[in-house]
PDB file of C-alpha atoms and ligand atoms in Angstrom:
ATOM      1  CA  UNK U  24      27.066 201.579 -52.768  1.00  0.00           C
ATOM      2  CA  UNK U  25      27.699 200.193 -49.307  1.00  0.00           C
ATOM      3  CA  UNK U  26      26.628 196.567 -49.153  1.00  0.00           C
ATOM      4  CA  UNK U  27      25.900 195.442 -45.623  1.00  0.00           C
ATOM      5  CA  UNK U  28      26.880 191.995 -44.472  1.00  0.00           C
ATOM      6  CA  UNK U  29      24.153 190.001 -42.771  1.00  0.00           C
ATOM      7  CA  UNK U  30      24.596 189.439 -39.044  1.00  0.00           C
ATOM      8  CA  UNK U  31      24.273 185.644 -39.395  1.00  0.00           C
ATOM      9  CA  UNK U  32      25.317 182.862 -41.698  1.00  0.00           C
ATOM     10  CA  UNK U  33      22.666 180.610 -43.176  1.00  0.00           C
ATOM     11  CA  UNK U  34      22.736 177.492 -45.258  1.00  0.00           C
ATOM     12  CA  UNK U  35      22.222 178.472 -48.904  1.00  0.00           C
ATOM     13  CA  UNK U  36      22.891 182.161 -48.255  1.00  0.00           C
ATOM     14  CA  UNK U  37      23.100 184.170 -51.456  1.00  0.00           C
ATOM     15  CA  UNK U  38      26.455 185.816 -50.791  1.00  0.00           C
ATOM     16  CA  UNK U  39      27.958 184.833 -54.135  1.00  0.00           C
ATOM     17  CA  UNK U  40      24.978 185.528 -56.357  1.00  0.00           C
ATOM     18  CA  UNK U  41      23.703 188.679 -54.766  1.00  0.00           C
ATOM     19  CA  UNK U  42      25.346 191.180 -57.128  1.00  0.00           C
ATOM     20  CA  UNK U  43      23.855 189.491 -60.116  1.00  0.00           C
ATOM     21  CA  UNK U  44      20.432 189.220 -58.516  1.00  0.00           C
ATOM     22  CA  UNK U  45      20.452 192.856 -57.440  1.00  0.00           C
ATOM     23  CA  UNK U  46      21.252 193.966 -60.987  1.00  0.00           C
ATOM     24  CA  UNK U  47      18.190 192.097 -62.224  1.00  0.00           C
ATOM     25  CA  UNK U  48      15.698 193.672 -59.821  1.00  0.00           C
ATOM     26  CA  UNK U  49      13.047 195.525 -61.864  1.00  0.00           C
ATOM     27  CA  UNK U  50      11.344 198.789 -60.938  1.00  0.00           C
ATOM     28  CA  UNK U  51       8.978 198.337 -58.033  1.00  0.00           C
ATOM     29  CA  UNK U  52       7.446 200.083 -55.058  1.00  0.00           C
ATOM     30  CA  UNK U  53       7.114 197.186 -52.672  1.00  0.00           C
ATOM     31  CA  UNK U  54       9.995 194.732 -52.241  1.00  0.00           C
ATOM     32  CA  UNK U  55       9.123 191.363 -50.681  1.00  0.00           C
ATOM     33  CA  UNK U  56      11.590 188.693 -49.671  1.00  0.00           C
ATOM     34  CA  UNK U  57       9.648 185.487 -49.071  1.00  0.00           C
ATOM     35  CA  UNK U  58      12.477 183.294 -47.752  1.00  0.00           C
ATOM     36  CA  UNK U  59      14.680 185.668 -45.850  1.00  0.00           C
ATOM     37  CA  UNK U  60      17.351 183.441 -44.253  1.00  0.00           C
ATOM     38  CA  UNK U  61      20.368 185.672 -43.681  1.00  0.00           C
ATOM     39  CA  UNK U  62      19.011 188.163 -46.185  1.00  0.00           C
ATOM     40  CA  UNK U  63      22.043 188.705 -48.397  1.00  0.00           C
ATOM     41  CA  UNK U  64      20.092 190.387 -51.175  1.00  0.00           C
ATOM     42  CA  UNK U  65      18.098 192.619 -48.850  1.00  0.00           C
ATOM     43  CA  UNK U  66      21.216 193.759 -47.049  1.00  0.00           C
ATOM     44  CA  UNK U  67      23.043 194.366 -50.323  1.00  0.00           C
ATOM     45  CA  UNK U  68      20.494 196.303 -52.340  1.00  0.00           C
ATOM     46  CA  UNK U  69      19.330 199.899 -52.176  1.00  0.00           C
ATOM     47  CA  UNK U  70      16.309 200.578 -50.013  1.00  0.00           C
ATOM     48  CA  UNK U  71      12.972 200.290 -51.718  1.00  0.00           C
ATOM     49  CA  UNK U  72      10.054 202.520 -50.749  1.00  0.00           C
ATOM     50  CA  UNK U  73       8.394 199.654 -48.870  1.00  0.00           C
ATOM     51  CA  UNK U  74      10.095 196.446 -47.836  1.00  0.00           C
ATOM     52  CA  UNK U  75       8.868 193.187 -46.416  1.00  0.00           C
ATOM     53  CA  UNK U  76      11.023 190.352 -45.128  1.00  0.00           C
ATOM     54  CA  UNK U  77       9.600 186.973 -44.243  1.00  0.00           C
ATOM     55  CA  UNK U  78      10.803 183.608 -43.020  1.00  0.00           C
ATOM     56  CA  UNK U  79       8.936 180.743 -41.437  1.00  0.00           C
ATOM     57  CA  UNK U  80      11.681 180.224 -38.827  1.00  0.00           C
ATOM     58  CA  UNK U  81      10.430 181.786 -35.590  1.00  0.00           C
ATOM     59  CA  UNK U  82      13.860 181.962 -33.962  1.00  0.00           C
ATOM     60  CA  UNK U  83      15.394 183.666 -36.977  1.00  0.00           C
ATOM     61  CA  UNK U  84      12.675 186.283 -37.192  1.00  0.00           C
ATOM     62  CA  UNK U  85      12.833 186.807 -33.436  1.00  0.00           C
ATOM     63  CA  UNK U  86      16.541 187.608 -33.786  1.00  0.00           C
ATOM     64  CA  UNK U  87      15.830 190.342 -36.338  1.00  0.00           C
ATOM     65  CA  UNK U  88      12.990 191.709 -34.250  1.00  0.00           C
ATOM     66  CA  UNK U  89      15.201 191.880 -31.199  1.00  0.00           C
ATOM     67  CA  UNK U  90      17.980 193.523 -33.215  1.00  0.00           C
ATOM     68  CA  UNK U  91      15.504 196.093 -34.288  1.00  0.00           C
ATOM     69  CA  UNK U  92      14.176 196.863 -30.811  1.00  0.00           C
ATOM     70  CA  UNK U  93      16.839 195.772 -28.354  1.00  0.00           C
ATOM     71  CA  UNK U  94      20.226 195.946 -30.094  1.00  0.00           C
ATOM     72  CA  UNK U  95      22.077 197.462 -27.098  1.00  0.00           C
ATOM     73  CA  UNK U  96      20.805 194.755 -24.789  1.00  0.00           C
ATOM     74  CA  UNK U  97      21.922 191.989 -27.156  1.00  0.00           C
ATOM     75  CA  UNK U  98      25.354 193.594 -27.344  1.00  0.00           C
ATOM     76  CA  UNK U  99      25.481 193.887 -23.574  1.00  0.00           C
ATOM     77  CA  UNK U 100      24.669 190.216 -23.151  1.00  0.00           C
ATOM     78  CA  UNK U 101      27.335 189.217 -25.661  1.00  0.00           C
ATOM     79  CA  UNK U 102      29.985 191.464 -24.177  1.00  0.00           C
ATOM     80  CA  UNK U 103      31.532 188.767 -21.961  1.00  0.00           C
ATOM     81  CA  UNK U 104      30.663 185.817 -24.214  1.00  0.00           C
ATOM     82  CA  UNK U 105      33.309 183.520 -25.637  1.00  0.00           C
ATOM     83  CA  UNK U 106      33.256 180.513 -27.910  1.00  0.00           C
ATOM     84  CA  UNK U 107      33.117 177.309 -25.878  1.00  0.00           C
ATOM     85  CA  UNK U 108      31.785 173.831 -26.353  1.00  0.00           C
ATOM     86  CA  UNK U 109      30.081 173.726 -22.955  1.00  0.00           C
ATOM     87  CA  UNK U 110      28.417 177.084 -23.490  1.00  0.00           C
ATOM     88  CA  UNK U 111      27.320 175.925 -26.912  1.00  0.00           C
ATOM     89  CA  UNK U 112      25.696 172.816 -25.398  1.00  0.00           C
ATOM     90  CA  UNK U 113      24.110 174.895 -22.687  1.00  0.00           C
ATOM     91  CA  UNK U 114      22.519 177.239 -25.224  1.00  0.00           C
ATOM     92  CA  UNK U 115      21.423 174.304 -27.353  1.00  0.00           C
ATOM     93  CA  UNK U 116      19.657 172.603 -24.438  1.00  0.00           C
ATOM     94  CA  UNK U 117      17.743 175.560 -23.081  1.00  0.00           C
ATOM     95  CA  UNK U 118      13.976 175.240 -23.083  1.00  0.00           C
ATOM     96  CA  UNK U 119      13.040 178.106 -25.378  1.00  0.00           C
ATOM     97  CA  UNK U 120       9.727 178.692 -23.647  1.00  0.00           C
ATOM     98  CA  UNK U 121      11.497 179.683 -20.450  1.00  0.00           C
ATOM     99  CA  UNK U 122      13.671 182.336 -22.112  1.00  0.00           C
ATOM    100  CA  UNK U 123      12.908 185.972 -22.783  1.00  0.00           C
ATOM    101  CA  UNK U 124      12.793 187.052 -26.425  1.00  0.00           C
ATOM    102  CA  UNK U 125      16.105 188.843 -26.029  1.00  0.00           C
ATOM    103  CA  UNK U 126      17.723 185.778 -24.536  1.00  0.00           C
ATOM    104  CA  UNK U 127      16.304 183.673 -27.363  1.00  0.00           C
ATOM    105  CA  UNK U 128      17.864 186.000 -29.901  1.00  0.00           C
ATOM    106  CA  UNK U 129      21.256 185.745 -28.201  1.00  0.00           C
ATOM    107  CA  UNK U 130      20.905 181.953 -28.062  1.00  0.00           C
ATOM    108  CA  UNK U 131      20.101 181.781 -31.768  1.00  0.00           C
ATOM    109  CA  UNK U 132      22.977 184.065 -32.730  1.00  0.00           C
ATOM    110  CA  UNK U 133      25.349 182.004 -30.605  1.00  0.00           C
ATOM    111  CA  UNK U 134      24.242 178.647 -31.972  1.00  0.00           C
ATOM    112  CA  UNK U 135      24.242 179.759 -35.615  1.00  0.00           C
ATOM    113  CA  UNK U 136      27.576 181.522 -35.454  1.00  0.00           C
ATOM    114  CA  UNK U 137      29.459 178.973 -33.359  1.00  0.00           C
ATOM    115  CA  UNK U 138      28.259 175.832 -35.145  1.00  0.00           C
ATOM    116  CA  UNK U 139      29.552 173.876 -38.082  1.00  0.00           C
ATOM    117  CA  UNK U 140      28.172 175.314 -41.380  1.00  0.00           C
ATOM    118  CA  UNK U 141      25.793 177.574 -39.426  1.00  0.00           C
ATOM    119  CA  UNK U 142      23.421 174.687 -38.804  1.00  0.00           C
ATOM    120  CA  UNK U 143      23.209 175.168 -35.072  1.00  0.00           C
ATOM    121  CA  UNK U 144      23.588 171.539 -34.042  1.00  0.00           C
ATOM    122  CA  UNK U 145      27.331 170.791 -33.740  1.00  0.00           C
ATOM    123  CA  UNK U 146      29.921 172.994 -32.100  1.00  0.00           C
ATOM    124  CA  UNK U 147      32.140 174.500 -34.833  1.00  0.00           C
ATOM    125  CA  UNK U 148      35.869 174.622 -34.183  1.00  0.00           C
ATOM    126  CA  UNK U 149      38.941 174.630 -36.394  1.00  0.00           C
ATOM    127  CA  UNK U 150      42.687 174.409 -36.443  1.00  0.00           C
ATOM    128  CA  UNK U 151      43.314 177.053 -39.075  1.00  0.00           C
ATOM    129  CA  UNK U 152      40.305 179.308 -38.520  1.00  0.00           C
ATOM    130  CA  UNK U 153      39.403 181.410 -35.511  1.00  0.00           C
ATOM    131  CA  UNK U 154      36.008 181.292 -33.814  1.00  0.00           C
ATOM    132  CA  UNK U 155      33.331 183.080 -35.804  1.00  0.00           C
ATOM    133  CA  UNK U 156      33.450 186.707 -34.679  1.00  0.00           C
ATOM    134  CA  UNK U 157      29.748 187.452 -34.744  1.00  0.00           C
ATOM    135  CA  UNK U 158      29.325 187.110 -30.996  1.00  0.00           C
ATOM    136  CA  UNK U 159      32.193 189.506 -30.294  1.00  0.00           C
ATOM    137  CA  UNK U 160      31.184 192.439 -32.495  1.00  0.00           C
ATOM    138  CA  UNK U 161      30.417 195.766 -30.976  1.00  0.00           C
ATOM    139  CA  UNK U 162      28.198 198.317 -32.621  1.00  0.00           C
ATOM    140  CA  UNK U 163      27.467 196.227 -35.719  1.00  0.00           C
ATOM    141  CA  UNK U 164      23.869 195.899 -34.768  1.00  0.00           C
ATOM    142  CA  UNK U 165      23.420 199.633 -35.197  1.00  0.00           C
ATOM    143  CA  UNK U 166      23.624 199.485 -39.015  1.00  0.00           C
ATOM    144  CA  UNK U 167      21.324 196.495 -39.114  1.00  0.00           C
ATOM    145  CA  UNK U 168      18.775 198.185 -36.899  1.00  0.00           C
ATOM    146  CA  UNK U 169      18.894 201.274 -39.114  1.00  0.00           C
ATOM    147  CA  UNK U 170      18.423 199.118 -42.208  1.00  0.00           C
ATOM    148  CA  UNK U 171      15.319 197.506 -40.705  1.00  0.00           C
ATOM    149  CA  UNK U 172      13.617 200.852 -40.180  1.00  0.00           C
ATOM    150  CA  UNK U 173      11.324 200.875 -43.213  1.00  0.00           C
ATOM    151  CA  UNK U 174      10.742 197.156 -43.264  1.00  0.00           C
ATOM    152  CA  UNK U 175       7.801 195.011 -42.305  1.00  0.00           C
ATOM    153  CA  UNK U 176       9.005 191.831 -40.634  1.00  0.00           C
ATOM    154  CA  UNK U 177       6.753 188.820 -41.164  1.00  0.00           C
ATOM    155  CA  UNK U 178       6.822 185.258 -39.896  1.00  0.00           C
ATOM    156  CA  UNK U 179       4.398 183.307 -42.070  1.00  0.00           C
ATOM    157  CA  UNK U 180       4.544 180.670 -44.748  1.00  0.00           C
ATOM    158  CA  UNK U 181       5.303 182.172 -48.184  1.00  0.00           C
ATOM    159  CA  UNK U 182       1.817 181.635 -49.695  1.00  0.00           C
ATOM    160  CA  UNK U 183       0.190 183.878 -47.101  1.00  0.00           C
ATOM    161  CA  UNK U 184       2.708 186.631 -47.782  1.00  0.00           C
ATOM    162  CA  UNK U 185       2.065 186.465 -51.534  1.00  0.00           C
ATOM    163  CA  UNK U 186      -1.668 186.825 -50.873  1.00  0.00           C
ATOM    164  CA  UNK U 187      -1.189 189.836 -48.599  1.00  0.00           C
ATOM    165  CA  UNK U 188       1.330 191.825 -50.583  1.00  0.00           C
ATOM    166  CA  UNK U 189       0.695 191.110 -54.245  1.00  0.00           C
ATOM    167  CA  UNK U 190       0.104 194.298 -56.242  1.00  0.00           C
ATOM    168  CA  UNK U 191       1.166 195.223 -59.773  1.00  0.00           C
ATOM    169  CA  UNK U 192       3.975 197.299 -58.225  1.00  0.00           C
ATOM    170  CA  UNK U 193       5.234 194.494 -55.953  1.00  0.00           C
ATOM    171  CA  UNK U 194       8.446 192.578 -56.579  1.00  0.00           C
ATOM    172  CA  UNK U 195       8.984 189.183 -54.932  1.00  0.00           C
ATOM    173  CA  UNK U 196      12.458 187.835 -54.450  1.00  0.00           C
ATOM    174  CA  UNK U 197      12.123 184.079 -53.844  1.00  0.00           C
ATOM    175  CA  UNK U 198      14.980 181.935 -52.620  1.00  0.00           C
ATOM    176  CA  UNK U 199      13.258 178.797 -51.328  1.00  0.00           C
ATOM    177  CA  UNK U 200      15.098 175.786 -49.897  1.00  0.00           C
ATOM    178  CA  UNK U 201      16.715 173.858 -52.748  1.00  0.00           C
ATOM    179  CA  UNK U 202      14.781 170.983 -54.197  1.00  0.00           C
ATOM    180  CA  UNK U 203      15.988 167.615 -52.831  1.00  0.00           C
ATOM    181  CA  UNK U 204      18.703 168.920 -50.532  1.00  0.00           C
ATOM    182  CA  UNK U 205      19.081 169.154 -46.771  1.00  0.00           C
ATOM    183  CA  UNK U 206      16.400 171.325 -45.231  1.00  0.00           C
ATOM    184  CA  UNK U 207      16.010 173.753 -42.374  1.00  0.00           C
ATOM    185  CA  UNK U 208      13.727 171.669 -40.250  1.00  0.00           C
ATOM    186  CA  UNK U 209      10.677 172.773 -42.229  1.00  0.00           C
ATOM    187  CA  UNK U 210       9.194 170.501 -44.826  1.00  0.00           C
ATOM    188  CA  UNK U 211       9.800 171.805 -48.337  1.00  0.00           C
ATOM    189  CA  UNK U 212       9.306 169.052 -50.869  1.00  0.00           C
ATOM    190  CA  UNK U 213       7.641 168.819 -54.252  1.00  0.00           C
ATOM    191  CA  UNK U 214       4.243 169.748 -52.840  1.00  0.00           C
ATOM    192  CA  UNK U 215       5.544 173.057 -51.396  1.00  0.00           C
ATOM    193  CA  UNK U 216       7.519 173.803 -54.544  1.00  0.00           C
ATOM    194  CA  UNK U 217       4.457 173.309 -56.704  1.00  0.00           C
ATOM    195  CA  UNK U 218       2.351 175.481 -54.424  1.00  0.00           C
ATOM    196  CA  UNK U 219       4.961 178.211 -54.782  1.00  0.00           C
ATOM    197  CA  UNK U 220       4.993 177.820 -58.571  1.00  0.00           C
ATOM    198  CA  UNK U 221       1.178 177.981 -58.729  1.00  0.00           C
ATOM    199  CA  UNK U 222       1.050 181.076 -56.537  1.00  0.00           C
ATOM    200  CA  UNK U 223       3.773 182.834 -58.571  1.00  0.00           C
ATOM    201  CA  UNK U 224       2.067 181.933 -61.831  1.00  0.00           C
ATOM    202  CA  UNK U 225      -0.941 184.021 -60.920  1.00  0.00           C
ATOM    203  CA  UNK U 226       0.525 187.117 -59.337  1.00  0.00           C
ATOM    204  CA  UNK U 227      -0.025 190.671 -60.519  1.00  0.00           C
ATOM    205  CA  UNK U 228       3.512 191.674 -59.542  1.00  0.00           C
ATOM    206  CA  UNK U 229       6.921 190.507 -60.668  1.00  0.00           C
ATOM    207  CA  UNK U 230       9.095 187.754 -59.280  1.00  0.00           C
ATOM    208  CA  UNK U 231      12.664 186.552 -59.405  1.00  0.00           C
ATOM    209  CA  UNK U 232      13.305 183.027 -58.144  1.00  0.00           C
ATOM    210  CA  UNK U 233      16.570 181.188 -57.562  1.00  0.00           C
ATOM    211  CA  UNK U 234      16.561 177.402 -57.485  1.00  0.00           C
ATOM    212  CA  UNK U 235      18.961 174.529 -58.091  1.00  0.00           C
ATOM    213  CA  UNK U 236      19.118 173.332 -61.678  1.00  0.00           C
ATOM    214  CA  UNK U 237      17.173 170.061 -61.829  1.00  0.00           C
ATOM    215  CA  UNK U 238      15.057 168.402 -64.479  1.00  0.00           C
ATOM    216  CA  UNK U 239      11.988 168.949 -62.331  1.00  0.00           C
ATOM    217  CA  UNK U 240      12.632 172.555 -61.394  1.00  0.00           C
ATOM    218  CA  UNK U 241      13.190 173.363 -65.083  1.00  0.00           C
ATOM    219  CA  UNK U 242       9.920 171.660 -65.949  1.00  0.00           C
ATOM    220  CA  UNK U 243       7.897 173.488 -63.300  1.00  0.00           C
ATOM    221  CA  UNK U 244       8.997 176.900 -64.565  1.00  0.00           C
ATOM    222  CA  UNK U 245       9.187 176.179 -68.293  1.00  0.00           C
ATOM    223  CA  UNK U 246       6.860 179.066 -69.137  1.00  0.00           C
ATOM    224  CA  UNK U 247       9.165 181.688 -67.608  1.00  0.00           C
ATOM    225  CA  UNK U 248      12.518 183.273 -68.387  1.00  0.00           C
ATOM    226  CA  UNK U 249      15.669 181.437 -67.428  1.00  0.00           C
ATOM    227  CA  UNK U 250      19.243 182.363 -66.739  1.00  0.00           C
ATOM    228  CA  UNK U 251      21.823 179.669 -65.927  1.00  0.00           C
ATOM    229  CA  UNK U 252      24.447 180.377 -63.315  1.00  0.00           C
ATOM    230  CA  UNK U 253      27.230 178.440 -61.667  1.00  0.00           C
ATOM    231  CA  UNK U 254      28.098 178.999 -58.056  1.00  0.00           C
ATOM    232  CA  UNK U 255      30.873 177.545 -55.953  1.00  0.00           C
ATOM    233  CA  UNK U 256      29.737 176.938 -52.380  1.00  0.00           C
ATOM    234  CA  UNK U 257      32.218 176.118 -49.705  1.00  0.00           C
ATOM    235  CA  UNK U 258      30.762 173.367 -47.570  1.00  0.00           C
ATOM    236  CA  UNK U 259      33.597 173.071 -45.122  1.00  0.00           C
ATOM    237  CA  UNK U 260      36.630 175.127 -44.231  1.00  0.00           C
ATOM    238  CA  UNK U 261      39.390 174.978 -46.792  1.00  0.00           C
ATOM    239  CA  UNK U 262      39.039 174.174 -50.442  1.00  0.00           C
ATOM    240  CA  UNK U 263      38.412 170.453 -50.238  1.00  0.00           C
ATOM    241  CA  UNK U 264      34.716 171.016 -49.651  1.00  0.00           C
ATOM    242  CA  UNK U 265      34.284 173.478 -52.501  1.00  0.00           C
ATOM    243  CA  UNK U 266      31.960 172.355 -55.257  1.00  0.00           C
ATOM    244  CA  UNK U 267      30.291 173.974 -58.193  1.00  0.00           C
ATOM    245  CA  UNK U 268      26.516 174.013 -58.326  1.00  0.00           C
ATOM    246  CA  UNK U 269      24.297 174.853 -61.237  1.00  0.00           C
ATOM    247  CA  UNK U 270      21.568 177.226 -60.373  1.00  0.00           C
ATOM    248  CA  UNK U 271      18.708 178.863 -62.238  1.00  0.00           C
ATOM    249  CA  UNK U 272      17.513 182.438 -61.980  1.00  0.00           C
ATOM    250  CA  UNK U 273      13.897 182.502 -63.149  1.00  0.00           C
ATOM    251  CA  UNK U 274      11.783 185.617 -63.757  1.00  0.00           C
ATOM    252  CA  UNK U 275       8.345 186.510 -65.077  1.00  0.00           C
ATOM    253  CA  UNK U 276       9.587 189.747 -66.650  1.00  0.00           C
TER     254      UNK U 276
HETATM  255  C1  LIG D   9      17.755 179.241 -49.116  1.00  0.00           C
HETATM  256  S1  LIG D   9      17.268 179.901 -47.545  1.00  0.00           S
HETATM  257  C2  LIG D   9      17.250 181.609 -47.937  1.00  0.00           C
HETATM  258  C3  LIG D   9      18.645 182.191 -47.974  1.00  0.00           C
HETATM  259  C4  LIG D   9      18.680 183.708 -48.139  1.00  0.00           C
HETATM  260  N1  LIG D   9      18.265 184.151 -49.431  1.00  0.00           N
HETATM  261  C5  LIG D   9      20.068 184.259 -47.802  1.00  0.00           C
HETATM  262  O1  LIG D   9      20.674 184.973 -48.604  1.00  0.00           O
HETATM  263  O2  LIG D   9      20.564 183.951 -46.728  1.00  0.00           O
HETATM  264  C6  LIG D   9      15.596 179.430 -47.429  1.00  0.00           C
HETATM  265  C7  LIG D   9      14.816 179.949 -46.202  1.00  0.00           C
HETATM  266  O3  LIG D   9      13.447 179.592 -46.338  1.00  0.00           O
HETATM  267  C8  LIG D   9      12.885 179.404 -45.068  1.00  0.00           C
HETATM  268  N2  LIG D   9      11.614 178.669 -45.233  1.00  0.00           N
HETATM  269  C9  LIG D   9      11.428 177.317 -45.319  1.00  0.00           C
HETATM  270  N3  LIG D   9      10.124 177.016 -45.539  1.00  0.00           N
HETATM  271  C10 LIG D   9       9.456 178.221 -45.631  1.00  0.00           C
HETATM  272  C11 LIG D   9       8.089 178.592 -45.885  1.00  0.00           C
HETATM  273  N4  LIG D   9       7.132 177.669 -46.091  1.00  0.00           N
HETATM  274  N5  LIG D   9       7.765 179.909 -45.917  1.00  0.00           N
HETATM  275  C12 LIG D   9       8.711 180.851 -45.714  1.00  0.00           C
HETATM  276  N6  LIG D   9      10.033 180.562 -45.472  1.00  0.00           N
HETATM  277  C13 LIG D   9      10.395 179.250 -45.453  1.00  0.00           C
HETATM  278  C14 LIG D   9      13.980 178.713 -44.273  1.00  0.00           C
HETATM  279  O4  LIG D   9      13.799 178.945 -42.877  1.00  0.00           O
HETATM  280  C15 LIG D   9      15.248 179.371 -44.851  1.00  0.00           C
HETATM  281  O5  LIG D   9      15.697 180.436 -44.028  1.00  0.00           O
END
């Protein structure tokens, strides 16, 4: 099966775990991804009958919307783009409200792809790596656009999506921000994690959740099924930043 690569990088992206997660997806009609990010699992799995992708980040969802509707225009705008510190700063300092949605999408793609660790705040450069190629691609958006065809794109907080889409034939893939690690600019502490747990506890459908292995996360989900996994994430270029993390895959089936 052809596994698509997401068009962006994202902190905590599930590139290394996605095969294992995909193998564990149960039978379902409606596939819902509550915390989309770069969408590694969505882009890697087979299409479901109905699909929903959601993230609270407005700029991220706008990028996918624009890829869906205006892919050629995004490619046209990127055609003469190159990786430069001044351009990076210029994009960073734009007032979003004054930009068109297409321009906002290009800005987001530029900042994410040309920044250190995909965080969008510091210009990313290297001495043994070339600039990230995402802003130079041609015709990659076509596949992505095609993939988005039978998908509802949402931009709400996870609890509202659970309420709207929960059926006995719904499957939720949940990859929330890790507990007690750097965030995405949206608060996700114990309160949000417990709200997620309480919502998931009472659903009619099925869920699979990935979370960092922590005394508290184990405790919250003690009534469900666990699988322990170890993942090596590279934090910086080269191997010096590579560390192993313990992660849990939790399901209610
Ligand atoms: C760990 S990342 C998901 C990574 C993704 N699975 C991938 O493969 O790239 C978590 C995502 O949750 C989003 N997020 C944070 N708070 C949220 C909320 N309350 N509701 C929905 N999404 C939220 C963040 O914007 C971020 O993109």
